[in-house]
Coordinates of C-alpha atoms and ligand atoms in Angstrom, one line a residue:
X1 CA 100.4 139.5 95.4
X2 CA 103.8 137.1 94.9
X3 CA 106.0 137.3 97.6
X4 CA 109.5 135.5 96.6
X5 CA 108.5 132.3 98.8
X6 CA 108.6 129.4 96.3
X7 CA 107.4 126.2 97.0
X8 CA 108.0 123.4 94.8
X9 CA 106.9 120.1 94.6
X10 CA 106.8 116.9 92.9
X11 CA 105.0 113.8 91.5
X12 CA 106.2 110.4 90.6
X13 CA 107.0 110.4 87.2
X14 CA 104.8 107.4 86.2
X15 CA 105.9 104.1 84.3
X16 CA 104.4 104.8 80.2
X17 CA 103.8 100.6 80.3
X18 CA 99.5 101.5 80.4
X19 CA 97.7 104.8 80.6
X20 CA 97.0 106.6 83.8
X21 CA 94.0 105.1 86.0
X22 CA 92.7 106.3 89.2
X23 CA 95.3 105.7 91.2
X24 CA 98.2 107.6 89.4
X25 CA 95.5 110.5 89.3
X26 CA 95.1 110.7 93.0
X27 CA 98.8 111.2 93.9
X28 CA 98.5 114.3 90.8
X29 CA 95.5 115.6 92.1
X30 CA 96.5 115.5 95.6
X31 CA 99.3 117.6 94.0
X32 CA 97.3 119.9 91.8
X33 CA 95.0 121.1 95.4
X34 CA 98.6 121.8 97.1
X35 CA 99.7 123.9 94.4
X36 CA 96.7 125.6 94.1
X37 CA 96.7 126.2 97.6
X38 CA 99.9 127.7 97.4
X39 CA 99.7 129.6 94.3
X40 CA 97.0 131.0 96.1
X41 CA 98.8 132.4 99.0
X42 CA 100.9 134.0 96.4
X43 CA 104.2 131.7 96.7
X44 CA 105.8 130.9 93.4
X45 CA 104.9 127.4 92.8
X46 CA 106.6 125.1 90.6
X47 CA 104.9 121.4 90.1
X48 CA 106.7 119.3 88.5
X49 CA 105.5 116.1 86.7
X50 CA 106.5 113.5 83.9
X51 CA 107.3 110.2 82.8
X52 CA 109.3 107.2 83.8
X53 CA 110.9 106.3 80.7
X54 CA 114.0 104.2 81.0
X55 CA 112.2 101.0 82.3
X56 CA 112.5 97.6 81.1
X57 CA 108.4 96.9 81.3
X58 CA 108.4 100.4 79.3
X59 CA 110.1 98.4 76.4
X60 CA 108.5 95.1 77.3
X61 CA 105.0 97.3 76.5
X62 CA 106.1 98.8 73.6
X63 CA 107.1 95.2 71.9
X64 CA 104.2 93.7 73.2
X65 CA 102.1 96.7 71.5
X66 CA 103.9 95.9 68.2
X67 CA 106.4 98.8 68.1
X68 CA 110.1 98.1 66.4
X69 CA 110.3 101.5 67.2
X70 CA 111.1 102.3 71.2
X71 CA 111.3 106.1 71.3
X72 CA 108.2 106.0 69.1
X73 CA 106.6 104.1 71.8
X74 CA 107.8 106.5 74.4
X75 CA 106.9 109.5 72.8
X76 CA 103.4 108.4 72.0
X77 CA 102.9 107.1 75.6
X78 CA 104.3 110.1 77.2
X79 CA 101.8 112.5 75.4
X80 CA 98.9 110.1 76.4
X81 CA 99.9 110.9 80.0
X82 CA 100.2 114.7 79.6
X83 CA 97.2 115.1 77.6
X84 CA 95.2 113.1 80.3
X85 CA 96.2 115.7 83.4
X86 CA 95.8 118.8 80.7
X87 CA 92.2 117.7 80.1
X88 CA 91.6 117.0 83.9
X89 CA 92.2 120.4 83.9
X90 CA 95.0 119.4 86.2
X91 CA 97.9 122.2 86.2
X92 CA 101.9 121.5 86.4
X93 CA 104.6 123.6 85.8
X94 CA 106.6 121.0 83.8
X95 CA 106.6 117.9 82.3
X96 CA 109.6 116.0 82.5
X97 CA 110.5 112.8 80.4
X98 CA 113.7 110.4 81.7
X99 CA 114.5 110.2 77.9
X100 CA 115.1 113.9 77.2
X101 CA 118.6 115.6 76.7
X102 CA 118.3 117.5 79.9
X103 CA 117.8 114.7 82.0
X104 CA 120.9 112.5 80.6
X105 CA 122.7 115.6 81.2
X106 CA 121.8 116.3 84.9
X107 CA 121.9 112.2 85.4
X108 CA 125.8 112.4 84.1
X109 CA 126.5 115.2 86.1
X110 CA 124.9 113.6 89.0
X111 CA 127.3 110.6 88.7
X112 CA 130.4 112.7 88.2
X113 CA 129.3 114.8 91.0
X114 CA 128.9 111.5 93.5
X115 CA 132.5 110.0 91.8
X116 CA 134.7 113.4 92.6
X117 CA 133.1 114.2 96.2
X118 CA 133.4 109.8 97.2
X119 CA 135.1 107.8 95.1
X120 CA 134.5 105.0 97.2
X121 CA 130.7 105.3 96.9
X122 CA 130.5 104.2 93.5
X123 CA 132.3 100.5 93.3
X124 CA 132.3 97.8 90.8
X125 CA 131.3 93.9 92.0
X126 CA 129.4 91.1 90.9
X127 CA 126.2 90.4 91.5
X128 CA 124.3 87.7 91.7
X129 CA 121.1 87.2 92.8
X130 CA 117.2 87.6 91.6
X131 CA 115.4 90.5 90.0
X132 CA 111.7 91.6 89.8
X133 CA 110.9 93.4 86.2
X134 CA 107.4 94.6 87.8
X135 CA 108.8 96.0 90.4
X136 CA 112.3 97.4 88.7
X137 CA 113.7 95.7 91.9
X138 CA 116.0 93.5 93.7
X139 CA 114.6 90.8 95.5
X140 CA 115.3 88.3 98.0
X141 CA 113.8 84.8 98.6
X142 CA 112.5 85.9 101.9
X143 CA 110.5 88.7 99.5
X144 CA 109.0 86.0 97.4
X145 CA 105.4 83.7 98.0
X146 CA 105.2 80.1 96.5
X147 CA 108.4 81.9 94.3
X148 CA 106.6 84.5 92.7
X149 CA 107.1 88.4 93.4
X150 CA 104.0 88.7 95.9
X151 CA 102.8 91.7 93.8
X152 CA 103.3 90.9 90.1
X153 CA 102.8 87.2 90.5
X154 CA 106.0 86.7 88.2
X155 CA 109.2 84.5 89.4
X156 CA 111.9 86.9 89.4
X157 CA 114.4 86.5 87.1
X158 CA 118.3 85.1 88.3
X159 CA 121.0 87.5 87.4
X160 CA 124.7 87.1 87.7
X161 CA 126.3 90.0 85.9
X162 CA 129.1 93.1 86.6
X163 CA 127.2 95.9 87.8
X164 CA 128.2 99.1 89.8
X165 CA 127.0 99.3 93.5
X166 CA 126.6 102.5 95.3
X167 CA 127.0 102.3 98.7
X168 CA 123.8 102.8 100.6
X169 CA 125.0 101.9 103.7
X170 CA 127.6 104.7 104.1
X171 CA 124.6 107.0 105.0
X172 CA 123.0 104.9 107.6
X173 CA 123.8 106.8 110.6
X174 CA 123.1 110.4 108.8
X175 CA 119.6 109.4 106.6
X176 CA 118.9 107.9 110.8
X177 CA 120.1 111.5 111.8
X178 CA 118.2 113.4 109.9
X179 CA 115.0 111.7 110.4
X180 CA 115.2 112.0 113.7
X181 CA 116.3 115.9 113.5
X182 CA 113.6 116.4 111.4
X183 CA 110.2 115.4 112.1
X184 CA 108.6 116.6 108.8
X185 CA 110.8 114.8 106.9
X186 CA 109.0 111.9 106.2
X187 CA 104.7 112.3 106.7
X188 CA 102.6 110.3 108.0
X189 CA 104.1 109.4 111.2
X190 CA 103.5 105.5 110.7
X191 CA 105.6 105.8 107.0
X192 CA 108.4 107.5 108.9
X193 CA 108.9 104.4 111.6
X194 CA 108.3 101.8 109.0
X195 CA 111.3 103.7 106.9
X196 CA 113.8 104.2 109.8
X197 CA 113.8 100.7 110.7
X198 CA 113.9 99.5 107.6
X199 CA 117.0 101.7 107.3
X200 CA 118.8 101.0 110.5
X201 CA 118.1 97.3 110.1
X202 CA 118.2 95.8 106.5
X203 CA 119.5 98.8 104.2
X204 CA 121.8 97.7 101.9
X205 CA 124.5 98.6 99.2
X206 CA 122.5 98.5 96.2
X207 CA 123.5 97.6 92.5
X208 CA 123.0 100.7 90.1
X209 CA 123.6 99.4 86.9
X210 CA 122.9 96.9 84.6
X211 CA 124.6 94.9 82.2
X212 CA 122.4 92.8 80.6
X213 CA 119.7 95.7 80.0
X214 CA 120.1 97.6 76.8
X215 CA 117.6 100.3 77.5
X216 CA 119.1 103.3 79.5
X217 CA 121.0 105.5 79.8
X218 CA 125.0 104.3 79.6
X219 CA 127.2 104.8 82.3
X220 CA 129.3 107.5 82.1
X221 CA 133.0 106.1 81.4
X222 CA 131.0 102.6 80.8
X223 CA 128.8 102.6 78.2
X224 CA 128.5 98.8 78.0
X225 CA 126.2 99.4 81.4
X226 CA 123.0 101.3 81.8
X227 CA 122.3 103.0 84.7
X228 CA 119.8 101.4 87.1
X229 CA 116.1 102.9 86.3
X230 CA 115.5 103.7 90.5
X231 CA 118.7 105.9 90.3
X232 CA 118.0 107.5 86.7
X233 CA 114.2 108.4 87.6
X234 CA 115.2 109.8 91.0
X235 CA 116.9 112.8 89.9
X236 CA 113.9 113.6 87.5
X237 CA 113.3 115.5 90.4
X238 CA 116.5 118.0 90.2
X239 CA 116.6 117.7 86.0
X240 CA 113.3 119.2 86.1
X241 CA 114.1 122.2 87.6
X242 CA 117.7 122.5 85.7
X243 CA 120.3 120.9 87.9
X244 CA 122.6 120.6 85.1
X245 CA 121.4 122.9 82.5
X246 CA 119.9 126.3 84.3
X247 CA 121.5 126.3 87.8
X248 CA 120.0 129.5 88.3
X249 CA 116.3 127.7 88.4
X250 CA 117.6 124.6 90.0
X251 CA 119.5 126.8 92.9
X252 CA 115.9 128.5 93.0
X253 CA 114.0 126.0 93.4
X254 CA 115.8 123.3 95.1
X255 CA 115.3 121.9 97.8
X256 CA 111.9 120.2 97.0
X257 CA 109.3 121.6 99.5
X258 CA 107.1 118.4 99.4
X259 CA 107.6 115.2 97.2
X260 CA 104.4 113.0 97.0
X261 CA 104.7 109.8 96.6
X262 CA 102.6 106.4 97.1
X263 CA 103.7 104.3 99.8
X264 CA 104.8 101.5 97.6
X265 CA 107.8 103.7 96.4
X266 CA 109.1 105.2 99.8
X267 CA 111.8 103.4 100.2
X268 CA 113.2 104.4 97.2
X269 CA 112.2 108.1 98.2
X270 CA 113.4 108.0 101.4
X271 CA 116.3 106.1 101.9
X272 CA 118.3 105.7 98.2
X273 CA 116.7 109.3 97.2
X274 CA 118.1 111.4 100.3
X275 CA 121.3 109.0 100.7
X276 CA 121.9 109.9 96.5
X277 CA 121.2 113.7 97.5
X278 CA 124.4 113.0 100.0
X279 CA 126.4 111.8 98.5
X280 CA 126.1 114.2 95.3
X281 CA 126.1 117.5 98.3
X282 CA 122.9 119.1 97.6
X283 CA 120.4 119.1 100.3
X284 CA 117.6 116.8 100.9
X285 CA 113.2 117.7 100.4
X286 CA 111.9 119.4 103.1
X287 CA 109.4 116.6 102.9
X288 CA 108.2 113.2 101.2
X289 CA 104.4 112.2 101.5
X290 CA 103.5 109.2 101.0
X291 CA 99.8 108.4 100.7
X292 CA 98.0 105.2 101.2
X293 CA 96.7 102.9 97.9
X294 CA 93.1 102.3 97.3
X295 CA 91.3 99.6 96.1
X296 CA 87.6 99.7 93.7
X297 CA 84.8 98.3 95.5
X298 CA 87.6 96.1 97.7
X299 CA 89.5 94.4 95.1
X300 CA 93.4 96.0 93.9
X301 CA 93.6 98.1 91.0
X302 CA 94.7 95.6 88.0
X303 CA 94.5 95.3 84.5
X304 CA 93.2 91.5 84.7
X305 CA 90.4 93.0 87.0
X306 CA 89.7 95.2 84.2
X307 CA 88.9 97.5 87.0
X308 CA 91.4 100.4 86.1
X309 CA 89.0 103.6 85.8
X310 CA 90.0 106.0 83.3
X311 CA 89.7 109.1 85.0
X312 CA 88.3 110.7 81.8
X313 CA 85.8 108.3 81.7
X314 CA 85.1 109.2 85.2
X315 CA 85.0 113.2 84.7
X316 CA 82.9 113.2 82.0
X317 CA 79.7 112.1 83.6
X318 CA 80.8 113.6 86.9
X319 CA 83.1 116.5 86.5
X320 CA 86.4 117.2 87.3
X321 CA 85.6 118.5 90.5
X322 CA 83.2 116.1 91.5
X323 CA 86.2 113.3 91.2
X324 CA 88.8 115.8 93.0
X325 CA 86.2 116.2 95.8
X326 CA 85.7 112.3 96.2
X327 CA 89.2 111.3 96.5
X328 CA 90.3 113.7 98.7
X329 CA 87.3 113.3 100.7
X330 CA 86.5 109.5 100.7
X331 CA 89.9 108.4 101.5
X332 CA 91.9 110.3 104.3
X333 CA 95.2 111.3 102.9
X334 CA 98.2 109.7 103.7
X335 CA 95.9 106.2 104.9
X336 CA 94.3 103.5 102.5
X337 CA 91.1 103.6 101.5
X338 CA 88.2 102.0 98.8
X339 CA 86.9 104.0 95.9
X340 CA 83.1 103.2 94.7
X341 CA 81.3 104.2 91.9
X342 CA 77.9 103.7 94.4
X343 CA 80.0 106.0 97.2
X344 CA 80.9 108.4 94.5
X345 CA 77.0 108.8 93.4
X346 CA 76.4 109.0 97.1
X347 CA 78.6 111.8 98.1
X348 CA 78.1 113.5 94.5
X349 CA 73.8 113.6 95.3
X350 CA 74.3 114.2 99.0
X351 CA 77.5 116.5 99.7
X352 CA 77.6 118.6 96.7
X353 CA 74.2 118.2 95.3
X354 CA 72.8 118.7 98.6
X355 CA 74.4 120.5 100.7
X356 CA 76.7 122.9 98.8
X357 CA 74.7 122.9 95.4
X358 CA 71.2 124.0 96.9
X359 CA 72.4 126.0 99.9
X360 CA 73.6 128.6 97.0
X361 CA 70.7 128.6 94.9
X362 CA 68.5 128.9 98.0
X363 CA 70.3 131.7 98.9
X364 CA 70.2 133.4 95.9
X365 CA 66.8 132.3 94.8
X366 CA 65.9 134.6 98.2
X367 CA 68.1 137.0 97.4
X368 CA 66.4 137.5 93.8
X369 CA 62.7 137.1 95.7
X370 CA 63.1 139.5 98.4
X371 CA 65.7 141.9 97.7
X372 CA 65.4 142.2 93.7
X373 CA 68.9 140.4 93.5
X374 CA 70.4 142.7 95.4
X375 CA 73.0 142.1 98.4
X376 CA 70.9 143.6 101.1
X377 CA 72.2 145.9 104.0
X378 CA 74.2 144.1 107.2
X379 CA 72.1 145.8 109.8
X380 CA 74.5 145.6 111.9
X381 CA 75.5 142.5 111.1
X382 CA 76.4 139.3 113.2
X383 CA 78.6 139.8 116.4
X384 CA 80.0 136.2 116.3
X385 CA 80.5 135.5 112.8
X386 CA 83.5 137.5 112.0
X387 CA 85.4 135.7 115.1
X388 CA 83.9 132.3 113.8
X389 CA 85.1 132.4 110.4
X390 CA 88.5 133.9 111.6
X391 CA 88.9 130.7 113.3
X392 CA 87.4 128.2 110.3
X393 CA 90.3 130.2 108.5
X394 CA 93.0 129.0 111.1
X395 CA 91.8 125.8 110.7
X396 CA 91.4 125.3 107.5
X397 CA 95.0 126.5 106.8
X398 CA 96.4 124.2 109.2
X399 CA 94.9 121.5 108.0
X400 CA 96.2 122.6 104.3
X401 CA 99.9 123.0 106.1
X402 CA 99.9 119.3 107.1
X403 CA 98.1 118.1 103.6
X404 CA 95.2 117.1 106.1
X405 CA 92.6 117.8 103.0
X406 CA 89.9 115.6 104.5
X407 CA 90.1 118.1 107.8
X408 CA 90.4 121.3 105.6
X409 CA 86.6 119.9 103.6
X410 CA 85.7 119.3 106.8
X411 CA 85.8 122.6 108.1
X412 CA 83.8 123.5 104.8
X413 CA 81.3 121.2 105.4
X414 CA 80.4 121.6 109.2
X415 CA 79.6 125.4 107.8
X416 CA 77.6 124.8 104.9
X417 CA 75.7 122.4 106.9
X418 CA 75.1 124.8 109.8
X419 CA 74.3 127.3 107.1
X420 CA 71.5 124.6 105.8
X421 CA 70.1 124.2 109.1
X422 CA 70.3 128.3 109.9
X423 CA 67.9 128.7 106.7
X424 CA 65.6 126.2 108.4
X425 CA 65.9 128.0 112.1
X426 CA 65.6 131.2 110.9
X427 CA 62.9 130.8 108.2
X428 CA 63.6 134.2 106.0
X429 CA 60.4 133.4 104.6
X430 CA 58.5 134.4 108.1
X431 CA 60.9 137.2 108.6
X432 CA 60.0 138.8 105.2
X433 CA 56.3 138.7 106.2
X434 CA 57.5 139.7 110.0
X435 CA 61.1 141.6 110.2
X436 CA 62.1 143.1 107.5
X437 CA 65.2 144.3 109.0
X438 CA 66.6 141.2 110.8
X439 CA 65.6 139.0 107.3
X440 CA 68.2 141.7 105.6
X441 CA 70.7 140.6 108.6
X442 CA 70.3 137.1 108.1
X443 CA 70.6 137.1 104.1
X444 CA 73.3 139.5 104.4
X445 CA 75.2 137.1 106.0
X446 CA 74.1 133.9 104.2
X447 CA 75.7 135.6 101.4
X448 CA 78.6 136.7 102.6
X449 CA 79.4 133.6 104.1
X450 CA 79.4 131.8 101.1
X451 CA 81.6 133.9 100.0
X452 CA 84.1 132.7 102.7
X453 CA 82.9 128.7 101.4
X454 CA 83.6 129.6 98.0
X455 CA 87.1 130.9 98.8
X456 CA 87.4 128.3 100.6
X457 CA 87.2 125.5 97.9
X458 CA 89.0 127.0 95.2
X459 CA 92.1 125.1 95.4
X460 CA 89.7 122.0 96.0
X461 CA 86.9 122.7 93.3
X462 CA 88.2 125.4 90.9
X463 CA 85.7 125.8 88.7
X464 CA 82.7 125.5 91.3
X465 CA 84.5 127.9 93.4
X466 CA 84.3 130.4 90.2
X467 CA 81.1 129.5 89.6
X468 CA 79.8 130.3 92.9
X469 CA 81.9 133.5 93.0
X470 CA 80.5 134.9 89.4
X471 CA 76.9 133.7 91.1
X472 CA 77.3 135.8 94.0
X473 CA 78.4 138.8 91.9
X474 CA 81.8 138.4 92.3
X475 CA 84.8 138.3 89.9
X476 CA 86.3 134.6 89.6
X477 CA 89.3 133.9 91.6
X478 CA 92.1 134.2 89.0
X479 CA 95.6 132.9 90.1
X480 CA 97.1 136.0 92.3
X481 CA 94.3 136.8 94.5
X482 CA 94.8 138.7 97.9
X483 CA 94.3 135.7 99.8
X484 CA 94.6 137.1 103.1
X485 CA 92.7 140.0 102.3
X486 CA 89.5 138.0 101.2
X487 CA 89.6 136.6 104.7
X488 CA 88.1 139.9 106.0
X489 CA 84.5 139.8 107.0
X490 CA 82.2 142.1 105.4
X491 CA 83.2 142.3 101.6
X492 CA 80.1 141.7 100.0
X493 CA 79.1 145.1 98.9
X494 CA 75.8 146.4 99.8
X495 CA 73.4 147.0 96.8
X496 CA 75.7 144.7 94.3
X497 CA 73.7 142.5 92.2
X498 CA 73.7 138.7 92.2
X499 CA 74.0 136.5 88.9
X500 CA 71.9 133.3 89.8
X501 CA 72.6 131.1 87.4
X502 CA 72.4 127.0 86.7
X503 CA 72.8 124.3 89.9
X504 CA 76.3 124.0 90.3
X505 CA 75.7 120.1 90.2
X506 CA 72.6 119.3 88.4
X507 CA 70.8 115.8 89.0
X508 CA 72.2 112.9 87.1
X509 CA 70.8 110.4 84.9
X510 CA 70.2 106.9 86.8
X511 CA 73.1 105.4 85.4
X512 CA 73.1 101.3 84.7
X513 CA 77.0 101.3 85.9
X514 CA 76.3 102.1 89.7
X515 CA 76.0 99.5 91.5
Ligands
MSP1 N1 108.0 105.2 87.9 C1 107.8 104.9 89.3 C2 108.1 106.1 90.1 C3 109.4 106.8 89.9 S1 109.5 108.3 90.8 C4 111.1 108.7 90.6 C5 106.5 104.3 89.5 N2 105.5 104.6 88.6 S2 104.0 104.1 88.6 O1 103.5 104.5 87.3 O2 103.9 102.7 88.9 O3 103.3 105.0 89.6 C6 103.2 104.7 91.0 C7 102.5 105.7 91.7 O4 101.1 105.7 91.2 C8 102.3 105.4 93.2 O5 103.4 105.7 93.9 C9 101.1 106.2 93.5 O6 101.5 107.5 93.7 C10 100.2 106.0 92.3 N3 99.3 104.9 92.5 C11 99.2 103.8 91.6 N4 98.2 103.0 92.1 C12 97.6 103.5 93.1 C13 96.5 103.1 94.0 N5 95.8 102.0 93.8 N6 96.2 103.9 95.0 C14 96.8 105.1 95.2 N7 97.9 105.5 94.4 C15 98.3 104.7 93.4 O7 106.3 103.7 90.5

């Protein structure tokens, strides 16, 4: 089933200065379960993802790494990034790069667009003041500690140059408007106050060029000045989907259903982003989450640390869904958390080990023992379990609708753990020797409630999902189920054979690493 809802959302499109760690693959993964999710459901969903290309510290990394060559630098950066989320087996619908034709194109048009509909908005002046390269930012004095950018630990560097302003502060009253008129705008709650006072009380005009900087791309009319990186990346997000090149994709698509972000960039996202949008007439996301950061065993991510996981590292002992599961389970989305390499062992032997690993293969090893690996009859079945997984449905989905993942595993997790202490309570071992009949019930539904659990996960755990699914006899999801339909109660087919097969997560080597 595809019904013609779309839903599209976005990524940052990250800086190619390093290769992704564990941090840039949280915001993707967060976005690869969405998708899912929504593909799912049968929407048409478009994620979009790429690379931030046009940055100063992207060229500062490329001389650093020996390259004469810049684009060369890019391009072999840019690949690194893609191939890393293609082997994590995460899935988007396009890859953008700030350096490609298309962008420049929807970039100029942008600019033209916010020139002929305000003329006013984009104004030449001076300015004169300091600049953090790390952050690809303005600062003030009042930002700095002991005179050094509080998160790169770098003086900012003193500019005095011609540069282009737009004017930010034009859209004070409507971004204010809109936030207030629109209470999904920004998610979580505690982003959106921190963002409308920042807004109402110390948004500013902001520069959008540079002079000095000869990595960019020109200003239309001006090609003596780049444009300002913040305001070239930003409409990565309409280039993607064609604004400029294919406005029958772009009109599809646009507005952006959710743009996930980290909260060290929602400023950016949520005041210049929307007030740009304005300005240029096209409408604004129907939402920006921004998640919280996370630190390894308490200390920041940094390369100094030498602490920056390499999610492939990470996958190949674990699995790609063992990491998915962690991070969306260990820290709740959208507040801050700590990721450990001890928790990670923890959750991998206990949650899916444990409790969703064995509560299959004791199922099906029962299923094999007393029924000859055949789904046994329903006799009559359960009165209460239809009704009870009708409302772990409900809930589940709600907590999907507000990116609540931690609350949608949750409701997975309070069943298979009832389900594990069911198996103990009702002891189908005593039944086959006693009740033949109610052991048939009781297995009947063990089985078809995992089915339910299995569906359940997919957009969480792909490939344990199919796994579990082929295990119980079942075809693997594919990509345009009937989502609602496997909702029903009752689908396991009487007689149908299992396919037992290996533990979904099979012990792991003691491993020197964990601590
Ligand atoms: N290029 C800009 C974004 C431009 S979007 C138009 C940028 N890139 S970045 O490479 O620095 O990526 C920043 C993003 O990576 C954060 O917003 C967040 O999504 C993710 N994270 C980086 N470190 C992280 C943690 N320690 N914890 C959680 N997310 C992290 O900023």
């Amino acid at each position: 089933m595809r019904t013609n809802d779309k839903y599209y959302l976005t990524t940052p499109i990250y800086y190619v200065n390093d290769r992704p760690h564990i941090g840039h693959t949280y915001t993707t993964v967060a976005a690869d379960v969405a998708a899912r999710y929504h593909r799912l459901r049968g929407e048409d969903v478009f994620l979009l993802t790429g690379t931030d290309e046009n940055s100063q510290k992207n060229v500062a990394a490329a001389e650093k790494a020996g390259y004469a060559d810049i684009p060369a630098y890019l391009e072999e950066m840019s690949r690194v990034w893609r191939e890393t989320w293609s082997d994590l087996g995460l899935r988007f619908d396009d890859f953008i790069r700030t350096t490609e034709p298309r962008h420049i194109a929807a970039v100029n048009k942008f600019w033209n667009a916010v020139k002929e509909r305000h003329p006013d908005d984009i104004y030449p002046g001076e300015y004169s003041g300091l600049y953090c390269e790390g952050c690809e930012a303005f600062v003030t004095e009042t930002d700095l500690v002991d005179g050094n950018c509080p998160i790169h630990k770098k003086p900012p560097k003193a500019i005095k140059e011609k540069n282009y302003f737009f004017r930010l502060s034009a859209y004070r009253q409507k971004l204010l408007d809109h936030i207030d008129s629109h209470p999904g705008f920004i998610r979580p709650e505690s982003r959106r106050n921190e963002v409308r006072s920042y807004i109402d009380k110390f948004m500013t005009d902001v520069s959008i060029s540079r002079e000095s900087v000869k990595w960019g791309i020109p200003v239309p009319g001006d090609p003596k000045s780049v444009i300002y990186v913040w305001f070239d990346a930003l409409i990565n997000y309409i280039s993607g989907i064609g604004y400029g090149t294919d406005e029958e994709k772009f009109r599809r698509y646009w507005p952006a259903d959710l743009q996930l972000v980290g909260k060290d960039i929602i400023k950016f996202h949520c005041a210049l982003w929307p007030a740009m949008l304005l300005a240029a007439g096209l409408e604004l996301p129907k939402q920006v989450f921004a998640h919280g950061f996370f630190t390894i065993d308490g200390d920041k991510i940094s390369k100094s640390l030498g602490n920056a996981i390499d999610p492939r590292d990470l996958v190949k002992k674990y699995g790609f869904d063992t990491v998915r599961y962690f991070l969306l389970r260990e820290i709740t989305f959208g507040g801050d958390g700590d990721f450990s390499l001890k928790r990670l062992g923890e959750r991998y032997a206990n949650d899916l080990a444990n409790e969703l690993g064995n509560l299959l293969h004791r199922v099906l090893s029962m299923t094999e023992k007393y029924f000859e690996g055949r789904v046994p009859p329903a006799e009559g079945g359960c009165a209460e379990a239809a009704a009870d997984q009708a409302e772990a449905w409900q809930n589940y989905e709600q907590a999907l609708a507000e990116l609540d993942f931690g609350g949608a595993l949750d409701v997975i997790w309070e069943h298979l753990r009832w389900d594990n202490k069911h198996i103990d309570e009702t002891k189908p071992w005593v039944l086959a020797k006693t009740d033949r009949k109610e052991l048939s019930r009781v297995m009947n539904y063990f089985l078809e409630h995992l089915r339910h659990l299995a569906w359940m996960l997919t957009p969480f755990l792909p490939e344990t999902a199919d796994k579990m699914l082929v295990q119980l006899g079942l075809e693997p999801a594919g990509d345009k189920p009937d989502w609602k339909g496997q909702q029903a109660w009752g689908l396991m087919k009487e007689g149908a054979t299992i396919r037992k097969g290996a533990p979904l997560f099979p012990r792991l080597e003691a491993n020197s690493e964990e601590k």
